[in-house]
Amino acid sequence: EAGVAQSPRYKIIEKRQSVAFWCNPISGHATLYWYQQILGQGPKLLIQFQNNGVVDDSQLPKDRFSAERLKGVDSTLKIQPAKLEDSAVYLCASSPGLLAGKSSYEQYFGPGTRLTVT
Amino acid sequence: GEDVEQSLFLSVREGDSSVINCTYTDSSSTYLYWYKQEPGAGLQLLTYIFSNMDMKQDQRLTVLLNKKDKHLSLRIADTQTGDSAIYFCAERNQAGTALIFGKGTTLSVSS
């Protein structure tokens, strides 16, 4: 079974530029998450989708961050414009979904995209 | 509020047991997790425990949960150099959806 795929793996941009990250979850997984991991810290949830609907975006800085999952499969996360403090690893994770019983509690992570804002 | 605390570093010798500790604040947490992160890689789910259990064992890994003290530990038996990584403790958030992570414990294994 293929894991969670993310691209690009690395991105360097200047502040005030825009950037987009892509995620393809494990096939059949209804729930998709985007986390931000700043160096030396644990991942922090940005947004959660159930199929193509948003479940939780309370921690997403909506003035500059946006995310979509139009067809309920892959997802993009965009930052526009980027700030220095956005330098972090952006992790995508997926899980089978709220109706999948016990296995819905297992989240599987992709390798992440490391963003450096200069 | 929801918060997860871990010690930052642990150093052990190869063959010894490692014990990584974690405390959490949300008494309503239903599942608690341990993830492993190697340099440049994503997080790998190691194991998780449901809050009505005290212990879970999976090969070299033993998870102990003290719900009264809100304390979770991960014991790795016969620690190997390949176990060197950052270990994250996590609890499910109050909505029961996403995970709240600690800052991670860096495990260093020397031969």
PDB file of N, CA and C in Angstrom, chain A residues 9 33 35 37 40-43 45 48 55-56 91 102 105-107 109-111, chain B residues 31 33 35 37 40-43 45 48 88 92-93 96-99 101-103:
ATOM      1  N   ARG A   9       9.489  18.323  -1.786  1.00  0.00           N
ATOM      2  CA  ARG A   9      10.083  17.962  -0.499  1.00  0.00           C
ATOM      3  C   ARG A   9      10.747  19.170   0.148  1.00  0.00           C
ATOM      4  N   TYR A  33      -5.296  15.672   6.890  1.00  0.00           N
ATOM      5  CA  TYR A  33      -4.856  16.713   7.823  1.00  0.00           C
ATOM      6  C   TYR A  33      -3.623  17.415   7.247  1.00  0.00           C
ATOM      7  N   TYR A  35      -0.513  19.608   8.990  1.00  0.00           N
ATOM      8  CA  TYR A  35       0.134  20.045  10.234  1.00  0.00           C
ATOM      9  C   TYR A  35       1.338  20.925   9.878  1.00  0.00           C
ATOM     10  N   GLN A  37       5.057  21.909  11.448  1.00  0.00           N
ATOM     11  CA  GLN A  37       6.038  21.541  12.469  1.00  0.00           C
ATOM     12  C   GLN A  37       7.212  22.511  12.409  1.00  0.00           C
ATOM     13  N   GLY A  40      12.131  22.017  16.379  1.00  0.00           N
ATOM     14  CA  GLY A  40      12.199  21.837  17.823  1.00  0.00           C
ATOM     15  C   GLY A  40      10.846  21.667  18.498  1.00  0.00           C
ATOM     16  N   GLN A  41       9.794  21.632  17.698  1.00  0.00           N
ATOM     17  CA  GLN A  41       8.457  21.484  18.276  1.00  0.00           C
ATOM     18  C   GLN A  41       7.728  20.295  17.650  1.00  0.00           C
ATOM     19  N   GLY A  42       6.616  19.930  18.282  1.00  0.00           N
ATOM     20  CA  GLY A  42       5.778  18.904  17.698  1.00  0.00           C
ATOM     21  C   GLY A  42       4.861  19.492  16.637  1.00  0.00           C
ATOM     22  N   PRO A  43       4.305  18.667  15.788  1.00  0.00           N
ATOM     23  CA  PRO A  43       3.383  19.163  14.758  1.00  0.00           C
ATOM     24  C   PRO A  43       2.145  19.812  15.381  1.00  0.00           C
ATOM     25  N   LEU A  45      -1.789  21.134  14.307  1.00  0.00           N
ATOM     26  CA  LEU A  45      -2.805  21.027  13.268  1.00  0.00           C
ATOM     27  C   LEU A  45      -3.126  22.393  12.665  1.00  0.00           C
ATOM     28  N   GLN A  48      -8.205  20.244   8.954  1.00  0.00           N
ATOM     29  CA  GLN A  48      -8.622  18.859   8.790  1.00  0.00           C
ATOM     30  C   GLN A  48      -9.810  18.806   7.836  1.00  0.00           C
ATOM     31  N   VAL A  55     -13.424  20.087   8.506  1.00  0.00           N
ATOM     32  CA  VAL A  55     -13.890  19.709   9.840  1.00  0.00           C
ATOM     33  C   VAL A  55     -13.388  20.692  10.888  1.00  0.00           C
ATOM     34  N   ASP A  56     -12.113  21.099  10.747  1.00  0.00           N
ATOM     35  CA  ASP A  56     -11.511  21.979  11.747  1.00  0.00           C
ATOM     36  C   ASP A  56     -10.445  22.824  11.063  1.00  0.00           C
ATOM     37  N   LEU A  91       3.439  19.004   7.156  1.00  0.00           N
ATOM     38  CA  LEU A  91       3.160  17.573   7.114  1.00  0.00           C
ATOM     39  C   LEU A  91       1.706  17.334   6.743  1.00  0.00           C
ATOM     40  N   LYS A 102     -12.249   1.381  14.665  1.00  0.00           N
ATOM     41  CA  LYS A 102     -11.045   1.631  15.462  1.00  0.00           C
ATOM     42  C   LYS A 102      -9.919   2.192  14.607  1.00  0.00           C
ATOM     43  N   TYR A 105      -8.675   5.911  14.141  1.00  0.00           N
ATOM     44  CA  TYR A 105      -7.817   6.634  15.063  1.00  0.00           C
ATOM     45  C   TYR A 105      -6.351   6.580  14.664  1.00  0.00           C
ATOM     46  N   GLU A 106      -6.013   5.905  13.582  1.00  0.00           N
ATOM     47  CA  GLU A 106      -4.643   5.827  13.126  1.00  0.00           C
ATOM     48  C   GLU A 106      -4.403   6.886  12.055  1.00  0.00           C
ATOM     49  N   GLN A 107      -3.461   7.778  12.319  1.00  0.00           N
ATOM     50  CA  GLN A 107      -3.084   8.796  11.337  1.00  0.00           C
ATOM     51  C   GLN A 107      -1.727   8.432  10.753  1.00  0.00           C
ATOM     52  N   PHE A 109       1.413   9.690   8.283  1.00  0.00           N
ATOM     53  CA  PHE A 109       2.023  10.945   7.839  1.00  0.00           C
ATOM     54  C   PHE A 109       2.864  10.751   6.586  1.00  0.00           C
ATOM     55  N   GLY A 110       2.880  11.792   5.758  1.00  0.00           N
ATOM     56  CA  GLY A 110       3.800  11.847   4.639  1.00  0.00           C
ATOM     57  C   GLY A 110       5.162  12.351   5.084  1.00  0.00           C
ATOM     58  N   PRO A 111       6.137  12.443   4.152  1.00  0.00           N
ATOM     59  CA  PRO A 111       7.507  12.848   4.503  1.00  0.00           C
ATOM     60  C   PRO A 111       7.641  14.332   4.801  1.00  0.00           C
TER      61      PRO A 111
ATOM     62  N   TYR B  31      -7.682   8.276  23.124  1.00  0.00           N
ATOM     63  CA  TYR B  31      -6.530   7.548  22.598  1.00  0.00           C
ATOM     64  C   TYR B  31      -5.273   8.376  22.803  1.00  0.00           C
ATOM     65  N   TYR B  33      -0.980   8.314  21.777  1.00  0.00           N
ATOM     66  CA  TYR B  33      -0.155   7.770  20.704  1.00  0.00           C
ATOM     67  C   TYR B  33       1.330   7.994  20.958  1.00  0.00           C
ATOM     68  N   TYR B  35       4.652   8.344  18.326  1.00  0.00           N
ATOM     69  CA  TYR B  35       5.180   8.418  16.976  1.00  0.00           C
ATOM     70  C   TYR B  35       6.702   8.527  17.041  1.00  0.00           C
ATOM     71  N   GLN B  37      10.113   9.863  14.738  1.00  0.00           N
ATOM     72  CA  GLN B  37      10.518  10.673  13.602  1.00  0.00           C
ATOM     73  C   GLN B  37      12.028  10.592  13.448  1.00  0.00           C
ATOM     74  N   GLY B  40      14.793  14.048   8.720  1.00  0.00           N
ATOM     75  CA  GLY B  40      14.334  14.266   7.354  1.00  0.00           C
ATOM     76  C   GLY B  40      13.130  13.444   6.939  1.00  0.00           C
ATOM     77  N   ALA B  41      12.526  12.743   7.884  1.00  0.00           N
ATOM     78  CA  ALA B  41      11.404  11.867   7.548  1.00  0.00           C
ATOM     79  C   ALA B  41      10.129  12.341   8.237  1.00  0.00           C
ATOM     80  N   GLY B  42       9.025  11.808   7.790  1.00  0.00           N
ATOM     81  CA  GLY B  42       7.756  12.086   8.441  1.00  0.00           C
ATOM     82  C   GLY B  42       7.609  11.305   9.718  1.00  0.00           C
ATOM     83  N   LEU B  43       6.442  11.353  10.310  1.00  0.00           N
ATOM     84  CA  LEU B  43       6.202  10.656  11.567  1.00  0.00           C
ATOM     85  C   LEU B  43       5.672   9.252  11.300  1.00  0.00           C
ATOM     86  N   LEU B  45       3.842   6.040  12.937  1.00  0.00           N
ATOM     87  CA  LEU B  45       3.036   5.590  14.064  1.00  0.00           C
ATOM     88  C   LEU B  45       3.642   4.318  14.644  1.00  0.00           C
ATOM     89  N   TYR B  48      -0.458   2.880  19.823  1.00  0.00           N
ATOM     90  CA  TYR B  48      -1.373   3.747  20.534  1.00  0.00           C
ATOM     91  C   TYR B  48      -2.137   2.916  21.552  1.00  0.00           C
ATOM     92  N   PHE B  88       7.535  11.240  19.707  1.00  0.00           N
ATOM     93  CA  PHE B  88       6.472  12.177  20.054  1.00  0.00           C
ATOM     94  C   PHE B  88       5.316  11.443  20.722  1.00  0.00           C
ATOM     95  N   ARG B  92      -5.482  12.772  21.455  1.00  0.00           N
ATOM     96  CA  ARG B  92      -6.496  13.304  20.552  1.00  0.00           C
ATOM     97  C   ARG B  92      -7.095  14.556  21.169  1.00  0.00           C
ATOM     98  N   ASN B  93      -7.447  15.530  20.329  1.00  0.00           N
ATOM     99  CA  ASN B  93      -7.995  16.774  20.841  1.00  0.00           C
ATOM    100  C   ASN B  93      -9.418  16.558  21.344  1.00  0.00           C
ATOM    101  N   GLY B  96     -12.013  15.086  19.390  1.00  0.00           N
ATOM    102  CA  GLY B  96     -11.828  13.693  19.028  1.00  0.00           C
ATOM    103  C   GLY B  96     -11.359  13.487  17.608  1.00  0.00           C
ATOM    104  N   THR B  97     -10.752  14.501  17.036  1.00  0.00           N
ATOM    105  CA  THR B  97     -10.363  14.412  15.641  1.00  0.00           C
ATOM    106  C   THR B  97      -8.847  14.452  15.489  1.00  0.00           C
ATOM    107  N   ALA B  98      -8.245  15.609  15.558  1.00  0.00           N
ATOM    108  CA  ALA B  98      -6.808  15.720  15.316  1.00  0.00           C
ATOM    109  C   ALA B  98      -6.001  15.442  16.581  1.00  0.00           C
ATOM    110  N   LEU B  99      -4.679  15.423  16.408  1.00  0.00           N
ATOM    111  CA  LEU B  99      -3.768  15.082  17.494  1.00  0.00           C
ATOM    112  C   LEU B  99      -3.075  16.320  18.057  1.00  0.00           C
ATOM    113  N   PHE B 101       0.359  17.206  19.898  1.00  0.00           N
ATOM    114  CA  PHE B 101       1.670  16.592  20.089  1.00  0.00           C
ATOM    115  C   PHE B 101       2.477  17.294  21.169  1.00  0.00           C
ATOM    116  N   GLY B 102       3.340  16.522  21.828  1.00  0.00           N
ATOM    117  CA  GLY B 102       4.379  17.100  22.662  1.00  0.00           C
ATOM    118  C   GLY B 102       5.511  17.605  21.779  1.00  0.00           C
ATOM    119  N   LYS B 103       6.558  18.147  22.412  1.00  0.00           N
ATOM    120  CA  LYS B 103       7.683  18.693  21.653  1.00  0.00           C
ATOM    121  C   LYS B 103       8.660  17.617  21.211  1.00  0.00           C
TER     122      LYS B 103
END
